[in-house]
Structure formats: C-alpha cells, structure tokens
Short mmCIF file of C-alpha atoms in Angstrom, two decimals:
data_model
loop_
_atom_site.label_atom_id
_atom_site.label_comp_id
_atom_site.label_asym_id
_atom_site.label_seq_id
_atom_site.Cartn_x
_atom_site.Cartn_y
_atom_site.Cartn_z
CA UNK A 1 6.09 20.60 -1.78
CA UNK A 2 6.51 17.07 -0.73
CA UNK A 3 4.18 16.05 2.42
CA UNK A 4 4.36 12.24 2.04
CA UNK A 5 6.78 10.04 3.27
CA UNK A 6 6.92 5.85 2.94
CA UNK A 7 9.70 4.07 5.45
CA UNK A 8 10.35 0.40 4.89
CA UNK A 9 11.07 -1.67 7.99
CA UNK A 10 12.25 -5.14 6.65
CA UNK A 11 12.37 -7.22 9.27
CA UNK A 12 10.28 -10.16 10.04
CA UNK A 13 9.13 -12.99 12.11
CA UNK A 14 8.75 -15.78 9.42
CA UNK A 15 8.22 -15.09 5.76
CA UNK A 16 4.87 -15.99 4.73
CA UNK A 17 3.84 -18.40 1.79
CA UNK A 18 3.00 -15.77 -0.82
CA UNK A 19 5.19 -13.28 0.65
CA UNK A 20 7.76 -11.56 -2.37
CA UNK A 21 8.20 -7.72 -0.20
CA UNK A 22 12.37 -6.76 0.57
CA UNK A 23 12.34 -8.95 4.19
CA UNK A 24 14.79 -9.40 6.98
CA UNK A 25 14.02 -12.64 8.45
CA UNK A 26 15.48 -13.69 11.99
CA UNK A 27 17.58 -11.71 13.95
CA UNK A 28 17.27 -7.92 14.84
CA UNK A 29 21.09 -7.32 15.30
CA UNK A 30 20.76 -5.48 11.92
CA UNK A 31 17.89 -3.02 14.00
CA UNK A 32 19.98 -0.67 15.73
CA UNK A 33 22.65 0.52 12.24
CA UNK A 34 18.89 -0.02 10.11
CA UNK A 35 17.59 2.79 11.94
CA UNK A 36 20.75 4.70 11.96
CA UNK A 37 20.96 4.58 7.78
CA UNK A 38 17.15 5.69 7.91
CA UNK A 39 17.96 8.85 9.47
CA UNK A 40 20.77 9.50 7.02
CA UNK A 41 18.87 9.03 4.17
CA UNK A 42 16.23 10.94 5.31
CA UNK A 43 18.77 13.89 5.66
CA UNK A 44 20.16 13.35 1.95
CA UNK A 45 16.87 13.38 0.48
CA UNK A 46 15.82 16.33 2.13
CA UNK A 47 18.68 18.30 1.03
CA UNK A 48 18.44 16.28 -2.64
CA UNK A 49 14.69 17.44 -2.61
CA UNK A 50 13.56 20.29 -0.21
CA UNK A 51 10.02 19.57 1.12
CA UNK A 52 7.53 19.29 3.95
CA UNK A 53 5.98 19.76 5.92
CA UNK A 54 4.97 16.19 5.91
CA UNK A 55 1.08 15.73 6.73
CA UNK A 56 1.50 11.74 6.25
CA UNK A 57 3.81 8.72 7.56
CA UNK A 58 3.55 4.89 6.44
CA UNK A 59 5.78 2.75 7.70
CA UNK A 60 5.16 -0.58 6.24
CA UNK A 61 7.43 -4.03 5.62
CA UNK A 62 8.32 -6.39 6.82
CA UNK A 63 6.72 -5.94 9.78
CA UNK A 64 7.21 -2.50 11.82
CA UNK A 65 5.95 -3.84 14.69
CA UNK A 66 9.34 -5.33 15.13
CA UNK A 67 10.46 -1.88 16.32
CA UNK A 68 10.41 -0.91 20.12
CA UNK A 69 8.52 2.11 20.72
CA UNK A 70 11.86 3.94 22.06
CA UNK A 71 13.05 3.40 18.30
CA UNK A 72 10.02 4.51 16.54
CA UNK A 73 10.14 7.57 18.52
CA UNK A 74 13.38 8.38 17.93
CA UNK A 75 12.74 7.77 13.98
CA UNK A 76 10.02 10.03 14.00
CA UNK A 77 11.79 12.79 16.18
CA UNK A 78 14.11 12.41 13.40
CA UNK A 79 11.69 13.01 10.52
CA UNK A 80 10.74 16.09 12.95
CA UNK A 81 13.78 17.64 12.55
CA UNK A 82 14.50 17.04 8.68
CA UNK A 83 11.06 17.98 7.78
CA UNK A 84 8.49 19.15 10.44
CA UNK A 85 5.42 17.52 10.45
CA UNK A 86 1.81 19.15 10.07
CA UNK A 87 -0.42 19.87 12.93
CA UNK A 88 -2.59 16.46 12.21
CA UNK A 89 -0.41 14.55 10.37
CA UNK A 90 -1.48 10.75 9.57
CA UNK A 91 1.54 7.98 10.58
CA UNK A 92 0.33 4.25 9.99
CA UNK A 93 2.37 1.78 11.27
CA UNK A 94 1.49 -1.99 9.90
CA UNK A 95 1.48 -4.76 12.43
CA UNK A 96 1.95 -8.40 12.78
CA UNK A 97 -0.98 -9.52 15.26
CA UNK A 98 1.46 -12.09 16.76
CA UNK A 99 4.44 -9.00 17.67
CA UNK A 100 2.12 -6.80 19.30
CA UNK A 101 0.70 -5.99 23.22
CA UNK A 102 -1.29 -3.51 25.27
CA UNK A 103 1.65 -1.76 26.51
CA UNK A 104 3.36 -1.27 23.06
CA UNK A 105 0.12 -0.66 20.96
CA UNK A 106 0.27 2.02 24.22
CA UNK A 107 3.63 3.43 23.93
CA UNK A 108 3.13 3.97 19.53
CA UNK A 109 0.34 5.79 20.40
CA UNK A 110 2.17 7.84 22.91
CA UNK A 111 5.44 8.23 20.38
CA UNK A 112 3.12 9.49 17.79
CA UNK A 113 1.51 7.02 15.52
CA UNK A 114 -2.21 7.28 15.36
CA UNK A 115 -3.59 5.00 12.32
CA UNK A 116 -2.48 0.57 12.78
CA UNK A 117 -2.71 -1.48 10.20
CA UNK A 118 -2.81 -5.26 11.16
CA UNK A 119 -2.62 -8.35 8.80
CA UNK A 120 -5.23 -10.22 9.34
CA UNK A 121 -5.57 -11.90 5.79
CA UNK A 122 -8.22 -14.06 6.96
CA UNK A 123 -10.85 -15.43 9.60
CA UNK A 124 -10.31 -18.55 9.34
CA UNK A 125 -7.44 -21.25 10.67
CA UNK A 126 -7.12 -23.56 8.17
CA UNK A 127 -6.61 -20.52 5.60
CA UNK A 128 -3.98 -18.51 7.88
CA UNK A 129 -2.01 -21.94 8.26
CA UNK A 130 -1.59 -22.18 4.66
CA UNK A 131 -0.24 -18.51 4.32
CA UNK A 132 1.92 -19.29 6.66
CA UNK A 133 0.90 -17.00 9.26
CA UNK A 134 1.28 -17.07 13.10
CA UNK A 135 -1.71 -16.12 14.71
CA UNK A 136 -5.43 -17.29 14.63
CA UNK A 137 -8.79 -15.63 14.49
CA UNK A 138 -9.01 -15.03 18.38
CA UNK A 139 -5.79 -12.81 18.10
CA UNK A 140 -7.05 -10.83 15.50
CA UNK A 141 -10.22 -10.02 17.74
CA UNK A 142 -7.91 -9.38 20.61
CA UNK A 143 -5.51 -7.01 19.11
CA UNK A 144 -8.27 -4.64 17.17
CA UNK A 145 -10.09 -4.67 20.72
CA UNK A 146 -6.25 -3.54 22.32
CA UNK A 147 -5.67 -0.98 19.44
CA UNK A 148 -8.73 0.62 20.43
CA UNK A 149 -7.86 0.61 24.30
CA UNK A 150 -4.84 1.79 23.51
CA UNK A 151 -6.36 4.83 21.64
CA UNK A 152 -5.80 4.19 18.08
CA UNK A 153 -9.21 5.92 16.53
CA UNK A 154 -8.05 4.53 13.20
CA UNK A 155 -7.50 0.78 12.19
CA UNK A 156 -7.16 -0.75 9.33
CA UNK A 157 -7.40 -4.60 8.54
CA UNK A 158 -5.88 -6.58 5.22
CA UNK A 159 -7.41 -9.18 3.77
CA UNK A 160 -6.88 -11.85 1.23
CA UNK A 161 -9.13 -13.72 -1.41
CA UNK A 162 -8.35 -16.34 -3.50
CA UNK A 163 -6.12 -18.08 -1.24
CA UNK A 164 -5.64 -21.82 -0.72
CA UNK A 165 -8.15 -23.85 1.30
CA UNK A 166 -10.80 -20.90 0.64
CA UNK A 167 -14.05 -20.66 -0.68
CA UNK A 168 -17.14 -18.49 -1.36
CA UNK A 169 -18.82 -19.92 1.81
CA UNK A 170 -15.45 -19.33 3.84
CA UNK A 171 -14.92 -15.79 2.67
CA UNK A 172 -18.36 -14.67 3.06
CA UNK A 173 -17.90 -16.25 6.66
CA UNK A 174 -14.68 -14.01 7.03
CA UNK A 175 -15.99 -11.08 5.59
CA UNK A 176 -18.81 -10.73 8.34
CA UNK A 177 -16.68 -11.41 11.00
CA UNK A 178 -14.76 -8.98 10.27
CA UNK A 179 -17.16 -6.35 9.98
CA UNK A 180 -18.68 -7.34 13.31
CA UNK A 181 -14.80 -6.08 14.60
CA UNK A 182 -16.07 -2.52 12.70
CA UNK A 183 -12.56 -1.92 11.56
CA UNK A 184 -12.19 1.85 10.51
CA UNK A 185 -10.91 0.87 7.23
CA UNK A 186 -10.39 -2.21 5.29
CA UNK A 187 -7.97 -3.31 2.10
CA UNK A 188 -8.80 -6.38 0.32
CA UNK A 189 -6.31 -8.66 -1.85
CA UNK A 190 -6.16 -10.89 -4.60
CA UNK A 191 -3.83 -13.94 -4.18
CA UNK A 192 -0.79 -13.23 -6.82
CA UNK A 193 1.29 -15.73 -7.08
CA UNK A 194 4.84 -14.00 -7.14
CA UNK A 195 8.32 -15.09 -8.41
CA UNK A 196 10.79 -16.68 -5.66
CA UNK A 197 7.71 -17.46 -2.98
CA UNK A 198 6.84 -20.40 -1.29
CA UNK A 199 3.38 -20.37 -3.14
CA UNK A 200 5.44 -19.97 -6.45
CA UNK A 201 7.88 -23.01 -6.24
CA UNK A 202 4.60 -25.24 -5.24
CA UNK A 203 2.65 -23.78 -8.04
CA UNK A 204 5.50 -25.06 -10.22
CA UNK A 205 4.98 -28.54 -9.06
CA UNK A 206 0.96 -28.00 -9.42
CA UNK A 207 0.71 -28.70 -5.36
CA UNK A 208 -1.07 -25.13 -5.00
CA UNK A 209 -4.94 -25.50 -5.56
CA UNK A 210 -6.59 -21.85 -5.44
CA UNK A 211 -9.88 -20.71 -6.31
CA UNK A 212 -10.32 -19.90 -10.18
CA UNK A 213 -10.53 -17.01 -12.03
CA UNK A 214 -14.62 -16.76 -11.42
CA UNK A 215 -14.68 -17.89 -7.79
CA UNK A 216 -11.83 -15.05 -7.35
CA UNK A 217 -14.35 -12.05 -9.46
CA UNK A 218 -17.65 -13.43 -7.58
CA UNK A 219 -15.59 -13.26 -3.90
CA UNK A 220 -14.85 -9.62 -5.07
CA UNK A 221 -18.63 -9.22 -5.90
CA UNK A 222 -19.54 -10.58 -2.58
CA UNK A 223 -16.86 -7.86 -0.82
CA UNK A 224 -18.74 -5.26 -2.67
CA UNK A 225 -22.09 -6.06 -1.65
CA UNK A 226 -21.83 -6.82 2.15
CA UNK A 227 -19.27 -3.78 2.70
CA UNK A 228 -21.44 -1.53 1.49
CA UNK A 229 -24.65 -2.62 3.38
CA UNK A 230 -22.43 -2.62 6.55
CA UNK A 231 -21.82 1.53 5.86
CA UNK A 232 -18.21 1.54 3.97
CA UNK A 233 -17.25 3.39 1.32
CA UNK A 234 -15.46 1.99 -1.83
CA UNK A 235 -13.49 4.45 -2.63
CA UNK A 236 -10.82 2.69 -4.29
CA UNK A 237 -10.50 -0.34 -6.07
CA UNK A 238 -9.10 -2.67 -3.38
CA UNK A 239 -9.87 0.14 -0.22
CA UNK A 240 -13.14 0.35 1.92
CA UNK A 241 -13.33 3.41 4.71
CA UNK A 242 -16.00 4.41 7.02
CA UNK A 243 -16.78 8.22 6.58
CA UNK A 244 -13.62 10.09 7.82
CA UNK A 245 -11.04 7.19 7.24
CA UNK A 246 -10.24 7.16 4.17
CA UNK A 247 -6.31 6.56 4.43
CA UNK A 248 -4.67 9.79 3.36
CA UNK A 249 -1.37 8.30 2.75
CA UNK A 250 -2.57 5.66 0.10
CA UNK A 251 -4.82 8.93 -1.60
CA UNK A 252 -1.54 10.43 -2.31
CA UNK A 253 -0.15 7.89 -4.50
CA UNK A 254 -3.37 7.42 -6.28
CA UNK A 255 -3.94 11.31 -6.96
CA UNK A 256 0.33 10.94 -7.60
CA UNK A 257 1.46 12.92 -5.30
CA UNK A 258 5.07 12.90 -4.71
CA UNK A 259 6.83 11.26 -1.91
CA UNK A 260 10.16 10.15 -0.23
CA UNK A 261 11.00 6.78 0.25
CA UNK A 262 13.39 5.40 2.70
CA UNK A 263 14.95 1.74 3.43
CA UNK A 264 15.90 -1.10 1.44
CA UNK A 265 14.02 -1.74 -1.44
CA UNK A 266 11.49 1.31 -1.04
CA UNK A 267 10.46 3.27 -3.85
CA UNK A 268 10.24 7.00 -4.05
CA UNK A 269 8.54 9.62 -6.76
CA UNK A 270 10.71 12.53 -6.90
CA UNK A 271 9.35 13.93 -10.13
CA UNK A 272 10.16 13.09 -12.83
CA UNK A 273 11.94 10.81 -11.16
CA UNK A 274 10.68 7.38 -9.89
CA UNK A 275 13.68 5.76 -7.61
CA UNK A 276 13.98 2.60 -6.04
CA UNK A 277 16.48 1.50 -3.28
CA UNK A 278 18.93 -1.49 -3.25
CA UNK A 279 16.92 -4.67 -2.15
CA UNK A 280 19.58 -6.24 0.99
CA UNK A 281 19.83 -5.03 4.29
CA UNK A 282 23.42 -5.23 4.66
CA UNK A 283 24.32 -3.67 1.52
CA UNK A 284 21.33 -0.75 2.19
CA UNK A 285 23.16 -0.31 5.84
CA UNK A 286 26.54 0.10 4.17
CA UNK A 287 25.85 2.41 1.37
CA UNK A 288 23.82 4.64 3.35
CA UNK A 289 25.69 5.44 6.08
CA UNK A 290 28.68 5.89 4.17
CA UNK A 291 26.89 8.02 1.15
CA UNK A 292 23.89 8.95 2.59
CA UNK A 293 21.88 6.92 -0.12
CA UNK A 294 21.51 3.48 -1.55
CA UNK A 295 19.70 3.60 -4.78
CA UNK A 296 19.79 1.23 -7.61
CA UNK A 297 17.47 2.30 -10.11
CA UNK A 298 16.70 6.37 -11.10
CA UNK A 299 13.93 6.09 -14.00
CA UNK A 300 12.83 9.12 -15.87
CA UNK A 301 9.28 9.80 -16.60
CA UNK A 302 8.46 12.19 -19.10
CA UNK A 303 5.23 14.61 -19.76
CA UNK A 304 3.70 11.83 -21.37
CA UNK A 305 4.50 9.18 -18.78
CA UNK A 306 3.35 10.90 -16.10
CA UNK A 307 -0.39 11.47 -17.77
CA UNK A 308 -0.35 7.98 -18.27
CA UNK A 309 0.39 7.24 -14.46
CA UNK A 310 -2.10 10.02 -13.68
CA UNK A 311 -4.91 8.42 -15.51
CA UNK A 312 -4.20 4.97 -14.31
CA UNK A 313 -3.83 5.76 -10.89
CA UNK A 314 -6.66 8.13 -10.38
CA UNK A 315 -9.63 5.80 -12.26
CA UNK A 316 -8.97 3.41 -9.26
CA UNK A 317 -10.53 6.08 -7.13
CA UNK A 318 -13.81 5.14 -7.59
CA UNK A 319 -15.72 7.78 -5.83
CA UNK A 320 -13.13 10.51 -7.20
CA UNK A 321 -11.80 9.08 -10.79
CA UNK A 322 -9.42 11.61 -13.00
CA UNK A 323 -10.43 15.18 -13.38
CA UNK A 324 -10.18 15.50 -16.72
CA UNK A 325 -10.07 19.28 -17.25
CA UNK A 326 -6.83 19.49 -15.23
CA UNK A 327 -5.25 17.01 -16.70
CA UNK A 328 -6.76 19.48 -20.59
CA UNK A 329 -4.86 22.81 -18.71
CA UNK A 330 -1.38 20.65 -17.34
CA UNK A 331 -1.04 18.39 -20.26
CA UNK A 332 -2.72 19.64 -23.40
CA UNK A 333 -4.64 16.29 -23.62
CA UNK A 334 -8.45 15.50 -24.01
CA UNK A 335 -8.59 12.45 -22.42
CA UNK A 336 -11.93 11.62 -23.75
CA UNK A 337 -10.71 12.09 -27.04
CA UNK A 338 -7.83 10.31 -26.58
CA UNK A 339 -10.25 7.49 -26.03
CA UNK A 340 -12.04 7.70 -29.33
CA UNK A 341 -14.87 5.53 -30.30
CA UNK A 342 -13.78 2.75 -27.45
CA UNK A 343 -14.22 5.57 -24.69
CA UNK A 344 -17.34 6.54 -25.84
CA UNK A 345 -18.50 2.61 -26.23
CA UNK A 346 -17.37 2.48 -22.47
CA UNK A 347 -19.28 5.13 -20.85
CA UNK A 348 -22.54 3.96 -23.39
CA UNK A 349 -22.11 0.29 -21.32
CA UNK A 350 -21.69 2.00 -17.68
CA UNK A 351 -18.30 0.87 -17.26
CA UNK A 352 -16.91 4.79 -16.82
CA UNK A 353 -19.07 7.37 -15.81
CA UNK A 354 -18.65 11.28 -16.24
CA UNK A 355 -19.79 13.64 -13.31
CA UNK A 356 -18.89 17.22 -14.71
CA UNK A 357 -15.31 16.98 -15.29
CA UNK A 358 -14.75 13.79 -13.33
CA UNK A 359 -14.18 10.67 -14.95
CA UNK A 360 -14.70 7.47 -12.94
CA UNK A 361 -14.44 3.78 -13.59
CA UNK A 362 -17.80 1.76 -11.94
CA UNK A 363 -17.75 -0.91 -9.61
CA UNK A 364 -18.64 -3.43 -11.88
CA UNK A 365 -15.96 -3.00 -14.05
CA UNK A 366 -13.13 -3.29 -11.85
CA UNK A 367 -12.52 -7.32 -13.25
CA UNK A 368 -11.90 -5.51 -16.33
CA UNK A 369 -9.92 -2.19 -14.90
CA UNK A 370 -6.44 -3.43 -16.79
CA UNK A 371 -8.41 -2.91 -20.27
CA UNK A 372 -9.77 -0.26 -19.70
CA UNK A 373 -7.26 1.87 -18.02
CA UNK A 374 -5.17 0.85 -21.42
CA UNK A 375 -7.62 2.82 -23.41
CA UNK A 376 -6.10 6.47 -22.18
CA UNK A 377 -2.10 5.58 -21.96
CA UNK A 378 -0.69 7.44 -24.68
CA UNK A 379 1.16 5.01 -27.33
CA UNK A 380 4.47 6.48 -27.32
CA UNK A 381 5.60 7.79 -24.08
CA UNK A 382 9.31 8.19 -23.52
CA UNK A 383 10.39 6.44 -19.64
CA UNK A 384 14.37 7.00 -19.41
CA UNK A 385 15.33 3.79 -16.73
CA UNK A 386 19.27 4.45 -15.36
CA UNK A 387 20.63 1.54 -13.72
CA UNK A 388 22.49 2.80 -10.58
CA UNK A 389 26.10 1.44 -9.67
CA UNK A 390 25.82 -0.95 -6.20
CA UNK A 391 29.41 -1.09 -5.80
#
C-alpha cells in the first residue's frame, strides 16, 4: 500500500537567486481555491490508487510556511479522511525563517506537524545576500531556538556549498555554527546552476564567480569530517541525522517506495507510473477542481527501469546501499554480475563495499557516485513517456 504522501505549496515571498522549484510569487489570493484543488486531488488519487494508511507527510515548495495554521489543519484533516494516517506518522513542513513566529511554529505543532525544516543555506550575510534570501544568521538561531519551544523534537536545517562569495574558511565557519544549533538533522547542497534563474542569466554574462570544481569536492570533504565528529550519521549522500532522525519521508524515495503527489508541478510514483503535475497555479487550480486532476506528463517505467531506479536510488544510502539478493528474487538480476570486471575493480579500490547481501557506495566516492551508479543501469530499458493534454 501507499503510506507516503508529497504536497507542494508554491507560494513564496521572493524567489531566490538559484531558485528553479514551481513558485507563486506575491500575492496569496490564489491560497484559499489552492487548498481547495489539493483536497480534490487528493480524493481522485485515492480512488485512482487505493492506499494508506499514510505513516509520512512532506509538504515542501515554495514555502509552506505561507499557510496559516487554520489551513494546514484543515489540509491535513483532509488527508485524514481520504487516507487515515498511522499512529506516529512523520509530517515535515519546510519553512522560510523570515515567515515564521512563536505562536505559529505553536499552532503547526498543535494542527499536527511534528518534523520543520528551515532554509538556512548559510551562516553567513554576505553569502545569504547573494542567494537572495531574507533573513540573517541571528534569525536562523532564533527560529531553531522557537521550533524547539514550540515543541518540534525534530528539525532539520538546509544548507548550501559552492555558492557565491563562499569559501573553505567561510563554510567551515558555517558548518560549526551550525552544529553548535544541534539541529536534529541536516541536508547539504551543491550550488546547480539551473535554467531560467537569476544565477543562470548572470552566469551567461560570466558575472557569477563560484567556487570550482575542487573547492566544491574538498567543502564536501570538510562536511564529512566535522559532522561526523559532532555525532551525525551520513546516511545518505547529501543527509546527516542524529540517531533516531533519520527523515522517514526522504528514506522512502530512496528505498522507492511509492507515493502520491499533489499541487502544481509535484511529482508522484504510482507504479509503474511516474506522473508529474502541470507547472502554473492558475491552470493547476482550474483543472483540478473541475477534473479532479491536473497532470501533464504519465511516464511508464518498465521491469527494467525500475531496477535501474532501484539501484541508483538505494547506493545513495550509504549506511544501507541496495540489497542485492532482493533485487536476484524480484528481478532475476545479479547485480554484481551485471557489473562485470568494472564492479569487481570497484569494490578491489573501496569505492563499494559488500556487507552480506548489502551493497554500499563509500564516502569517499560520492564525487564520483554518477559513474559509478552507471555501472548497474541495464543498457536497454524500455521508459514509455505520454505527454498529457493541458487543454
């Protein structure tokens, strides 16, 4: 059965420099008739897919923390109904540091979330000026130090490397302030300069200066080192958790799990099915609440495909990898042998490790995770993509 569920809440303050996520920017007239097509496209893809209970929420954007706590209530009360939840289940909300307060943090605890995830992105001023970001380093202290008052026993805290004005010294600098906070959780981010961003038009004009390729691998180095002697686990390539945080939701897609996806421009895996929603709010509105859905894209995956995604995703678990005697019984396939000579040259050099019939990618060869994930993709899988009507 299904038990995950990913809701995108598009609106936004400001867009940010590197920003290229489905946003609303500006008003919130659209809020109200938003919320009102979530809950009817949660209803049609609960009676396109039966599932639930659902034992995780992630509500991400945008920024959620646009919405009052009287509408995130009523959204999940919603979800309630279409799909009961578990007894414990996990609902993150992300968070703008600038769009939140005591008495809201307050009243999401009290509708239901339990887990926050703030951007911070960095530590330091100059840096958050050039991603465009609203708040400063003080803030960031203040609203972890709220979230806890507030009762959230869960926080999580982005970060970003590679960024504009930033350096070794800088990051290093960031990093320990950070962990002084003792976030529950932390995910950490490569700068990617994205199509149709702010960072992408000044890259065209070379006015963008960003650390290089090595600066960007040794920051990543540094990340590894200090977040382990502080106590956090690496447990995925971009993810560090203190014991008992690891985020549940994320752990779904990497193991991939199935799960709904709701609002404009979310994605779904419905298997074999991987669906993704129209990318405006008006149009997303309309559609919806007139045919209960709004996709634009319905792309088949078959037995093949869905090894390959398999493998992929789970070797980015670090401390879990790809079990590779159920993927022998579901699929037929020795991965190992799959791999041939170049597998076996892999795990000679330390770069994958085998713990009975776990196969892991190390730490030290995450710079190199894109060539060596391609060594297990099959060759010739067959992915079916339907483009979807948007009239």
């Amino acid at each position: 059965m299904i038990e995950h569920l990913y809701v995108h809440i598009p609106f936004c303050p400001r867009k940010c420099s590197y920003c290229a996520f489905v946003t609303h920017v500006g008003s919130l007239k659209l809020m109200e008739p938003y919320l009102r097509a979530l809950a009817r496209e949660a209803e049609s893809q609960a009676e396109e897919m039966p599932g639930g209970p659902l034992s995780t929420i992630y509500f991400g954007g945008g920024t959620p923390s646009m919405m009052s706590p009287e509408q995130l209530s009523r959204l999940l009360a919603t979800f309630e109904s279409v799909w009961s939840l578990t007894p414990k289940p996990e609902i993150t909300i992300e968070a703008h540091p600038s769009t939140v307060d005591a008495d809201k943090l307050g009243r999401y605890m009290q509708s239901g979330a339990n887990r926050l995830s703030f951007g911070a992105e960095s530590m330091q001023s100059g840096e958050l000026k050039s991603l465009g970001r609203q708040h400063g380093e003080d803030r960031v202290r203040e609203v972890v130090e709220i979230a806890r008052w507030a009762g959230f026993s869960s926080i999580n805290l982005d970060l970003m490397y590679g960024i504009p004005t930033q350096t070794r010294a800088s990051w290093r600098d960031s990093l320990h302030r950070v962990v002084k906070l003792r976030p529950d959780h932390l995910s950490l981010y490569p700068l990617s300069i994205e199509p149709k961003t702010i960072f992408a038009r000044a890259w065209r004009q070379n006015a963008l200066h960003i650390p290089d390729d090595d600066q960007v691998s040794s920051m990543y180095d540094d990340a590894c080192a200090l977040l382990t002697a502080a106590g956090y686990i690496h447990y995925e390539v971009a993810n560090w958790a203190l014991p008992g945080h690891l985020c549940r939701h994320n752990l779904a897609y990497w193991r991939n799990r199935e799960y709904y996806g709701l609002g404009v421009g979310a994605h779904a895996y419905l298997r074999p099915y991987r669906i993704r929603n129209v990318e405006h709010t008006r149009p997303y509105i309309d559609r919806t609440l007139s045919r209960g859905m709004a996709r634009c894209e319905s792309v088949y995956l078959d037995a093949d495909s869905q090894l390959n995604e398999t493998a992929m995703l789970g070797l980015r678990l670090l401390q879990e990898g790809v079990n590779i005697r159920d993927i022998r019984e579901k699929h037929g396939v020795d991965l190992l042998v799959r791999a041939g000579q170049e597998g076996r040259r892999l795990l000679d050099a330390g770069m994958l490790t085998q713990r009975g019939d776990r196969l892991l990618l190390s730490e030290s060869a995450v710079p190199v995770a894109n060539e060596i994930w391609q060594t297990f993709l099959s060759t010739s899988p067959k992915v079916m993509s339907n483009t979807l009507s948007t009239n």
